[in-house]
Amino acid sequence: MIIETRAVPPFFKNGYVAGCEETREGIVIDPGDEVDELIDAVRRHGLTIRYILLTHAHLDHVTGVGAAKKAFGAPVGLHQADNFLYDAVVQQGQMFGLQVEQQPKVDFFYDGEGPWRFGRFAAWVHHTPGHCPGGVCLAIGRDDDAARRLFVGDTLFAGSIGRTDLPGGNHQTLLRSIREVLFAFPDPTVVYSGHGEPTTIGRERHTNPFLA
Ligand SMILES: [Zn+2]
Ligand SMILES: [Zn+2]
């Protein structure tokens, strides 16, 4: 699987491109301020983008949705419970003293697990509330291979967990999502977080100080 990661100031939030080497189909995950670099990566790999999938609707994860949609013409998916955040992206920006443009409406809400397919790969959606009400984990892999890679948004980080002091956040709910949903995956599963370096389920299960 092709995976490209980009992050720019001020939030250094990871935007991702995932693609199928064989069919040249792909998805874009959480396009934010780094969207131009994601568009470059897509063009360099010659990918056709099937979906723009959002792990949640905090400001830093959605400010590039309009540009990505314009570039790729692909539908945008979000969990319905985060739509109130998505619609309030301008006000979210004001909280940080940033001027942010309203983004185009999402095209569909995740309806169960999916999956949403690109080439020989697909993204299965798992609801992981806590950091925000509509947070999800995108578990990506092939039908004929049980291994998955997890794109977890801001639910879990290498050595840390998501903040729960923003509207709709809940610490106990976050811990339950991590333990019951994310830790259901085997130790070697690679985790791509919304900020910082990738990690694995095993490393976080055994060493994350917030989950001891
Ligand atoms: Zn967030
Ligand atoms: Zn974030």
mmCIF file of N, CA, C and O and ligand atoms in Angstrom, residues 11-14 30 55-56 58-61 131 153-154 157 163 166 193-195, ligand 2:
data_model
loop_
_atom_site.group_PDB
_atom_site.id
_atom_site.type_symbol
_atom_site.label_atom_id
_atom_site.label_comp_id
_atom_site.label_asym_id
_atom_site.label_seq_id
_atom_site.Cartn_x
_atom_site.Cartn_y
_atom_site.Cartn_z
ATOM 1 N N PHE A 11 -0.444 23.475 13.282
ATOM 2 C CA PHE A 11 -0.912 22.334 14.089
ATOM 3 C C PHE A 11 -0.070 21.070 13.916
ATOM 4 O O PHE A 11 -0.168 20.163 14.719
ATOM 5 N N PHE A 12 0.738 21.013 12.846
ATOM 6 C CA PHE A 12 1.495 19.796 12.530
ATOM 7 C C PHE A 12 0.613 18.562 12.642
ATOM 8 O O PHE A 12 0.965 17.551 13.236
ATOM 9 N N LYS A 13 -0.562 18.675 12.023
ATOM 10 C CA LYS A 13 -1.518 17.572 11.965
ATOM 11 C C LYS A 13 -1.176 16.737 10.736
ATOM 12 O O LYS A 13 -0.870 17.291 9.681
ATOM 13 N N ASN A 14 -1.186 15.434 10.878
ATOM 14 C CA ASN A 14 -0.857 14.566 9.749
ATOM 15 C C ASN A 14 -2.041 14.421 8.800
ATOM 16 O O ASN A 14 -3.108 13.974 9.199
ATOM 17 N N ASP A 30 -8.193 13.175 6.203
ATOM 18 C CA ASP A 30 -8.014 14.383 7.024
ATOM 19 C C ASP A 30 -7.216 15.489 6.335
ATOM 20 O O ASP A 30 -6.210 15.970 6.886
ATOM 21 N N THR A 55 -11.360 11.468 9.986
ATOM 22 C CA THR A 55 -11.382 10.744 11.260
ATOM 23 C C THR A 55 -12.235 11.484 12.280
ATOM 24 O O THR A 55 -12.799 10.862 13.188
ATOM 25 N N HIS A 56 -12.306 12.803 12.166
ATOM 26 C CA HIS A 56 -13.171 13.636 13.005
ATOM 27 C C HIS A 56 -13.143 15.042 12.427
ATOM 28 O O HIS A 56 -12.489 15.275 11.401
ATOM 29 N N HIS A 58 -12.380 18.191 13.921
ATOM 30 C CA HIS A 58 -11.669 19.345 14.466
ATOM 31 C C HIS A 58 -11.011 20.119 13.326
ATOM 32 O O HIS A 58 -10.566 19.544 12.330
ATOM 33 N N LEU A 59 -10.964 21.427 13.561
ATOM 34 C CA LEU A 59 -10.395 22.394 12.635
ATOM 35 C C LEU A 59 -9.184 21.894 11.847
ATOM 36 O O LEU A 59 -9.147 21.968 10.618
ATOM 37 N N ASP A 60 -8.167 21.385 12.573
ATOM 38 C CA ASP A 60 -6.900 21.046 11.919
ATOM 39 C C ASP A 60 -7.044 19.875 10.948
ATOM 40 O O ASP A 60 -6.182 19.680 10.095
ATOM 41 N N HIS A 61 -8.124 19.107 11.058
ATOM 42 C CA HIS A 61 -8.307 17.921 10.224
ATOM 43 C C HIS A 61 -9.199 18.163 9.010
ATOM 44 O O HIS A 61 -9.403 17.250 8.218
ATOM 45 N N HIS A 131 -12.481 11.702 22.255
ATOM 46 C CA HIS A 131 -11.809 12.954 21.887
ATOM 47 C C HIS A 131 -12.845 13.938 21.359
ATOM 48 O O HIS A 131 -12.781 15.126 21.606
ATOM 49 N N GLY A 153 -6.831 9.180 13.947
ATOM 50 C CA GLY A 153 -7.116 10.574 14.273
ATOM 51 C C GLY A 153 -6.429 10.958 15.568
ATOM 52 O O GLY A 153 -5.275 10.581 15.808
ATOM 53 N N ASP A 154 -7.157 11.679 16.448
ATOM 54 C CA ASP A 154 -6.545 12.144 17.698
ATOM 55 C C ASP A 154 -6.972 11.307 18.894
ATOM 56 O O ASP A 154 -6.951 11.763 20.029
ATOM 57 N N PHE A 157 -2.052 8.474 20.503
ATOM 58 C CA PHE A 157 -0.775 8.924 19.952
ATOM 59 C C PHE A 157 0.333 8.039 20.496
ATOM 60 O O PHE A 157 0.150 7.346 21.504
ATOM 61 N N ARG A 163 -6.801 14.684 23.770
ATOM 62 C CA ARG A 163 -7.356 15.584 24.787
ATOM 63 C C ARG A 163 -8.876 15.431 24.803
ATOM 64 O O ARG A 163 -9.482 15.060 23.803
ATOM 65 N N LEU A 166 -12.233 19.567 24.889
ATOM 66 C CA LEU A 166 -12.936 20.333 23.850
ATOM 67 C C LEU A 166 -14.405 19.896 23.822
ATOM 68 O O LEU A 166 -14.751 18.868 24.399
ATOM 69 N N SER A 193 -1.299 8.203 13.679
ATOM 70 C CA SER A 193 -2.058 9.161 14.480
ATOM 71 C C SER A 193 -2.211 10.493 13.764
ATOM 72 O O SER A 193 -1.504 10.779 12.794
ATOM 73 N N GLY A 194 -3.119 11.295 14.305
ATOM 74 C CA GLY A 194 -3.356 12.624 13.741
ATOM 75 C C GLY A 194 -2.199 13.587 13.932
ATOM 76 O O GLY A 194 -2.094 14.584 13.221
ATOM 77 N N HIS A 195 -1.337 13.299 14.899
ATOM 78 C CA HIS A 195 -0.163 14.139 15.147
ATOM 79 C C HIS A 195 0.988 13.227 15.542
ATOM 80 O O HIS A 195 0.784 12.252 16.259
HETATM 81 ZN ZN ZN B 2 -5.739 17.146 15.568
#
